[in-house]
Amino acid sequence: MSNKVILVVLDGLEYNTAAQCMGFLHALKEQGKATLYKLQCELPSMSRPLYETILTGTLPIQSGIVHNHVVRNSTQTSVFSLARENSLTTAAAAYHWFSELYNCAPYDAARDRYTEAPEQLIQYGCFYHQDHYPDSHLYLDAEWLRRKYDPDFLLVHPMNIDDAGHRAGFDSAHYRNTARHSDMSLSYHLPEWIAAGYQILITADHGMNSDKSHGGTLPEERDIPLFVIGERFSHQTDCSPAQTEICGVVCELLGIQNHAKPVANGLLCEGLSEQLSYKGAA
Ligand SMILES: [Zn+2]
């Protein structure tokens, strides 16, 4: 078992598409290696506000990141800041808005696209700024970061599913096929990550509607998947995790004490905190 965590945020992936199009993830589920939960994203169902929700456990109304054009650092404690306080190594292959939230705002592509900055909250990064940056390349960026820096926490954030939804709507072949492609890209990398013992969460920020947008309260905008893979998860299906609890779950998995974030306890093996503190004491 490992304390290391990989969090994959598939931008704009609504629940039913995840349930129908992610054949590799469902193969893991059928083998008992992955469990799928349905989450309801917080509001507004937009990207930057919900990146902040996933990484800090706070509602957009609380964080002040209430629309996509709030270009500033987060004022909340986050998985990144808590990990750094605990001397853990952090990395992200992600859209440049993550660099703006946790490293430097505004994003300067020439300075920030490739980040190797041990003093930053995201110490090692490959950031991109075009929504059609290929998911296949993004996964390779993440794998390069993993192999080079061996981070304790790695964020992987591809954008193509959201981009497809904005071009063709959620009830379209383009949107579904892009989800299938992302699932195939995951099948290149997940077996190695699983063999290495990572605890892995695969979720989305928000869904997508048939008007080629998102932001509101429709089920297809709010219902999103959460797949969990790893020995530290309970794999019980009788719990209903909240999007605001992902941050706390990641902190628990990383062995961070006193993070003060809400935790979906049903997701985790019982006594996880005690096991980790015992291991730490030994
Ligand atoms: Zn979008």
Short mmCIF file of C-alpha atoms and ligand atoms in Angstrom, two decimals:
data_model
loop_
_atom_site.label_atom_id
_atom_site.label_comp_id
_atom_site.label_asym_id
_atom_site.label_seq_id
_atom_site.Cartn_x
_atom_site.Cartn_y
_atom_site.Cartn_z
CA MET A 1 0.00 0.00 0.00
CA SER A 2 1.13 3.51 -0.74
CA ASN A 3 0.33 6.95 0.68
CA LYS A 4 0.69 8.41 -2.81
CA VAL A 5 -2.38 9.78 -4.55
CA ILE A 6 -3.24 10.46 -8.19
CA LEU A 7 -6.35 12.62 -8.73
CA VAL A 8 -7.70 12.66 -12.28
CA VAL A 9 -10.25 15.40 -13.07
CA LEU A 10 -11.93 14.71 -16.43
CA ASP A 11 -13.23 18.15 -17.32
CA GLY A 12 -16.92 18.24 -18.24
CA LEU A 13 -17.68 14.50 -17.93
CA GLU A 14 -21.29 13.92 -16.90
CA TYR A 15 -22.27 10.78 -15.02
CA ASN A 16 -24.27 8.82 -17.60
CA THR A 17 -21.55 9.24 -20.22
CA ALA A 18 -19.02 7.94 -17.70
CA ALA A 19 -21.33 5.05 -16.88
CA GLN A 20 -21.79 4.09 -20.56
CA CYS A 21 -18.56 5.01 -22.36
CA MET A 22 -15.66 4.26 -20.01
CA GLY A 23 -15.16 0.59 -20.87
CA PHE A 24 -11.72 0.23 -19.32
CA LEU A 25 -12.76 1.79 -16.03
CA HIS A 26 -15.79 -0.49 -15.97
CA ALA A 27 -13.56 -3.50 -16.64
CA LEU A 28 -11.69 -2.59 -13.44
CA LYS A 29 -15.03 -2.19 -11.68
CA GLU A 30 -16.18 -5.65 -12.81
CA GLN A 31 -12.92 -7.09 -11.44
CA GLY A 32 -13.55 -5.44 -8.07
CA LYS A 33 -10.60 -3.07 -8.49
CA ALA A 34 -12.61 0.13 -8.96
CA THR A 35 -15.84 1.48 -7.48
CA LEU A 36 -18.04 4.08 -9.14
CA TYR A 37 -20.06 6.65 -7.17
CA LYS A 38 -22.45 9.32 -8.44
CA LEU A 39 -21.68 12.80 -7.14
CA GLN A 40 -23.59 16.04 -7.54
CA CYS A 41 -21.27 18.92 -8.34
CA GLU A 42 -21.56 22.18 -6.43
CA LEU A 43 -22.86 25.40 -8.01
CA PRO A 44 -22.33 27.16 -10.29
CA SER A 45 -21.48 24.09 -12.40
CA MET A 46 -18.45 25.77 -13.93
CA SER A 47 -14.80 24.88 -14.16
CA ARG A 48 -12.68 27.29 -12.16
CA PRO A 49 -15.13 27.47 -9.21
CA LEU A 50 -15.19 23.68 -9.01
CA TYR A 51 -11.43 23.19 -9.42
CA GLU A 52 -11.27 25.20 -6.22
CA THR A 53 -14.03 23.10 -4.61
CA ILE A 54 -12.26 19.84 -5.46
CA LEU A 55 -8.85 21.03 -4.24
CA THR A 56 -10.00 22.96 -1.14
CA GLY A 57 -13.31 21.37 -0.06
CA THR A 58 -15.04 24.76 -0.04
CA LEU A 59 -18.15 25.91 -1.92
CA PRO A 60 -17.65 28.54 -4.65
CA ILE A 61 -19.73 30.96 -2.60
CA GLN A 62 -17.26 30.49 0.28
CA SER A 63 -14.06 30.59 -1.79
CA GLY A 64 -15.15 33.59 -3.86
CA ILE A 65 -14.15 31.75 -7.05
CA VAL A 66 -17.69 32.10 -8.41
CA HIS A 67 -17.01 32.32 -12.15
CA ASN A 68 -14.31 31.37 -14.63
CA HIS A 69 -12.78 34.83 -14.85
CA VAL A 70 -11.74 35.27 -11.22
CA VAL A 71 -8.01 35.36 -11.93
CA ARG A 72 -6.21 35.24 -8.61
CA ASN A 73 -4.62 32.87 -6.13
CA SER A 74 -6.88 30.80 -3.90
CA THR A 75 -7.24 32.16 -0.37
CA GLN A 76 -8.12 28.70 1.03
CA THR A 77 -5.95 25.91 2.32
CA SER A 78 -5.76 23.28 -0.43
CA VAL A 79 -4.45 19.78 -1.02
CA PHE A 80 -1.39 21.51 -2.46
CA SER A 81 -0.76 23.85 0.50
CA LEU A 82 -1.44 21.15 3.11
CA ALA A 83 0.81 18.70 1.28
CA ARG A 84 3.63 21.25 1.21
CA GLU A 85 3.19 22.02 4.92
CA ASN A 86 3.75 18.31 5.46
CA SER A 87 6.85 18.25 3.23
CA LEU A 88 5.11 16.19 0.55
CA THR A 89 5.96 16.59 -3.13
CA THR A 90 3.27 17.98 -5.45
CA ALA A 91 2.83 17.94 -9.24
CA ALA A 92 0.15 18.69 -11.81
CA ALA A 93 -0.43 18.19 -15.51
CA ALA A 94 -3.37 20.54 -15.83
CA TYR A 95 -5.08 23.54 -17.41
CA HIS A 96 -3.38 26.86 -16.65
CA TRP A 97 -6.18 27.94 -14.31
CA PHE A 98 -4.72 25.54 -11.71
CA SER A 99 -1.41 27.38 -11.98
CA GLU A 100 -3.31 30.64 -11.40
CA LEU A 101 -5.21 29.30 -8.38
CA TYR A 102 -2.23 27.77 -6.56
CA ASN A 103 0.99 29.19 -8.07
CA CYS A 104 1.12 32.41 -10.11
CA ALA A 105 -1.70 34.67 -11.41
CA PRO A 106 -2.04 35.72 -14.12
CA TYR A 107 -0.57 32.81 -16.06
CA ASP A 108 2.44 33.63 -18.18
CA ALA A 109 2.86 30.76 -20.64
CA ALA A 110 6.55 31.38 -21.28
CA ARG A 111 7.25 31.36 -17.55
CA ASP A 112 4.68 28.89 -16.21
CA ARG A 113 3.92 26.27 -18.87
CA TYR A 114 6.75 24.11 -17.57
CA THR A 115 7.12 24.63 -13.84
CA GLU A 116 10.03 23.32 -11.80
CA ALA A 117 9.74 25.40 -8.65
CA PRO A 118 10.15 23.53 -5.34
CA GLU A 119 9.06 26.68 -3.44
CA GLN A 120 5.62 26.80 -5.14
CA LEU A 121 2.49 24.97 -3.93
CA ILE A 122 2.44 23.03 -7.22
CA GLN A 123 6.15 22.30 -7.34
CA TYR A 124 6.31 20.54 -10.68
CA GLY A 125 3.87 21.28 -13.47
CA CYS A 126 3.06 20.92 -17.13
CA PHE A 127 0.30 23.45 -17.77
CA TYR A 128 -1.59 24.06 -21.03
CA HIS A 129 -3.86 26.86 -22.20
CA GLN A 130 -5.80 25.59 -25.21
CA ASP A 131 -8.90 23.47 -24.66
CA HIS A 132 -8.05 21.16 -27.57
CA TYR A 133 -4.59 20.31 -26.18
CA PRO A 134 -4.73 16.54 -26.80
CA ASP A 135 -5.67 14.41 -23.82
CA SER A 136 -3.19 11.79 -25.04
CA HIS A 137 -0.38 14.34 -24.67
CA LEU A 138 -1.67 15.52 -21.30
CA TYR A 139 -1.56 11.98 -19.93
CA LEU A 140 2.04 11.70 -21.15
CA ASP A 141 2.87 15.01 -19.43
CA ALA A 142 1.47 13.54 -16.21
CA GLU A 143 3.42 10.32 -16.64
CA TRP A 144 6.62 12.28 -17.28
CA LEU A 145 6.06 14.25 -14.04
CA ARG A 146 5.37 11.02 -12.15
CA ARG A 147 8.53 9.31 -13.35
CA LYS A 148 10.81 12.34 -13.02
CA TYR A 149 9.67 13.79 -9.68
CA ASP A 150 7.90 10.85 -7.96
CA PRO A 151 5.27 13.19 -6.43
CA ASP A 152 3.22 12.23 -3.39
CA PHE A 153 0.25 14.02 -4.96
CA LEU A 154 -0.25 14.20 -8.72
CA LEU A 155 -3.18 16.04 -10.35
CA VAL A 156 -4.06 14.95 -13.90
CA HIS A 157 -6.53 17.20 -15.71
CA PRO A 158 -7.45 16.63 -19.39
CA MET A 159 -9.84 19.06 -21.13
CA ASN A 160 -10.97 17.38 -24.36
CA ILE A 161 -14.29 15.98 -23.06
CA ASP A 162 -15.43 19.46 -22.02
CA ASP A 163 -14.20 20.87 -25.34
CA ALA A 164 -16.22 18.24 -27.25
CA GLY A 165 -19.32 19.09 -25.21
CA HIS A 166 -19.00 22.79 -26.07
CA ARG A 167 -18.68 21.93 -29.76
CA ALA A 168 -21.38 19.26 -30.08
CA GLY A 169 -23.43 19.07 -26.83
CA PHE A 170 -23.61 16.21 -24.36
CA ASP A 171 -26.00 14.06 -26.42
CA SER A 172 -23.59 13.74 -29.34
CA ALA A 173 -21.28 11.17 -30.88
CA HIS A 174 -18.39 13.63 -30.56
CA TYR A 175 -18.84 14.05 -26.81
CA ARG A 176 -19.28 10.32 -26.18
CA ASN A 177 -16.36 9.35 -28.42
CA THR A 178 -14.09 11.84 -26.67
CA ALA A 179 -14.99 10.21 -23.35
CA ARG A 180 -14.16 6.82 -24.90
CA HIS A 181 -10.79 8.16 -26.06
CA SER A 182 -9.99 9.46 -22.60
CA ASP A 183 -10.89 6.06 -21.14
CA MET A 184 -8.50 4.45 -23.66
CA SER A 185 -5.74 6.89 -22.71
CA LEU A 186 -6.30 5.95 -19.07
CA SER A 187 -5.90 2.29 -20.03
CA TYR A 188 -2.34 3.05 -21.16
CA HIS A 189 -1.33 4.41 -17.76
CA LEU A 190 -3.61 3.07 -15.02
CA PRO A 191 -2.21 -0.49 -14.96
CA GLU A 192 1.25 0.86 -14.08
CA TRP A 193 -0.16 3.28 -11.51
CA ILE A 194 -2.21 0.48 -9.93
CA ALA A 195 0.78 -1.89 -9.88
CA ALA A 196 2.82 0.82 -8.14
CA GLY A 197 0.19 0.98 -5.35
CA TYR A 198 -1.19 4.49 -5.87
CA GLN A 199 -4.55 5.48 -4.44
CA ILE A 200 -6.41 6.85 -7.48
CA LEU A 201 -9.52 9.03 -7.77
CA ILE A 202 -11.08 9.79 -11.16
CA THR A 203 -13.81 12.42 -11.17
CA ALA A 204 -15.10 15.49 -13.02
CA ASP A 205 -15.65 19.13 -12.18
CA HIS A 206 -19.13 19.35 -13.75
CA GLY A 207 -21.21 17.81 -16.54
CA MET A 208 -22.57 19.15 -19.82
CA ASN A 209 -25.98 20.06 -21.29
CA SER A 210 -27.50 19.78 -24.76
CA ASP A 211 -27.11 23.56 -25.27
CA LYS A 212 -23.31 22.92 -25.49
CA SER A 213 -22.69 24.57 -22.15
CA HIS A 214 -22.96 24.11 -18.40
CA GLY A 215 -23.36 26.29 -15.34
CA GLY A 216 -26.85 25.49 -14.05
CA THR A 217 -28.76 22.83 -12.17
CA LEU A 218 -29.81 20.26 -14.81
CA PRO A 219 -28.99 16.66 -13.83
CA GLU A 220 -26.68 16.34 -16.86
CA GLU A 221 -24.81 19.45 -15.67
CA ARG A 222 -24.55 18.38 -12.02
CA ASP A 223 -24.31 14.58 -11.97
CA ILE A 224 -20.68 13.50 -12.23
CA PRO A 225 -18.72 10.28 -11.64
CA LEU A 226 -16.20 9.39 -8.98
CA PHE A 227 -14.21 6.21 -9.60
CA VAL A 228 -11.88 5.13 -6.79
CA ILE A 229 -9.08 2.60 -7.13
CA GLY A 230 -6.76 1.39 -4.37
CA GLU A 231 -6.51 -0.63 -1.18
CA ARG A 232 -7.24 2.27 1.14
CA PHE A 233 -10.76 2.68 -0.21
CA SER A 234 -13.61 0.74 1.39
CA HIS A 235 -15.24 0.08 -2.00
CA GLN A 236 -18.58 0.12 -0.16
CA THR A 237 -21.41 1.32 -2.36
CA ASP A 238 -23.76 2.44 0.41
CA CYS A 239 -22.27 5.91 0.83
CA SER A 240 -22.95 9.19 -0.94
CA PRO A 241 -19.78 11.27 -1.10
CA ALA A 242 -19.98 15.01 -1.74
CA GLN A 243 -17.70 16.93 -4.08
CA THR A 244 -16.60 19.05 -1.10
CA GLU A 245 -15.31 15.86 0.59
CA ILE A 246 -12.79 14.89 -2.11
CA CYS A 247 -10.18 17.28 -0.71
CA GLY A 248 -10.43 15.76 2.78
CA VAL A 249 -10.30 12.22 1.40
CA VAL A 250 -7.10 13.03 -0.50
CA CYS A 251 -5.60 14.59 2.66
CA GLU A 252 -6.43 11.44 4.66
CA LEU A 253 -4.87 9.24 2.00
CA LEU A 254 -1.73 11.40 2.02
CA GLY A 255 -1.50 10.98 5.81
CA ILE A 256 -2.03 14.70 6.51
CA GLN A 257 -3.19 15.27 10.09
CA ASN A 258 -5.49 18.08 11.29
CA HIS A 259 -6.43 19.24 7.80
CA ALA A 260 -9.89 20.38 9.03
CA LYS A 261 -11.52 19.43 5.72
CA PRO A 262 -14.79 17.46 5.46
CA VAL A 263 -14.16 13.76 4.69
CA ALA A 264 -16.45 11.18 3.07
CA ASN A 265 -15.60 8.57 5.69
CA GLY A 266 -17.59 5.86 3.93
CA LEU A 267 -15.12 5.99 1.04
CA LEU A 268 -12.17 4.99 3.19
CA CYS A 269 -11.24 1.80 5.01
CA GLU A 270 -12.13 2.07 8.68
CA GLY A 271 -9.28 3.05 10.95
CA LEU A 272 -7.28 4.58 8.12
CA SER A 273 -6.16 7.52 10.24
CA GLU A 274 -5.18 5.23 13.12
CA GLN A 275 -3.21 2.95 10.76
CA LEU A 276 -1.32 5.90 9.35
CA SER A 277 -0.50 7.41 12.75
CA TYR A 278 0.64 3.99 14.01
CA LYS A 279 2.83 3.62 10.94
CA GLY A 280 4.16 7.12 11.53
CA ALA A 281 4.91 6.36 15.19
CA ALA A 282 6.76 3.18 14.24
ZN ZN B 1 -16.74 23.87 -20.12
#
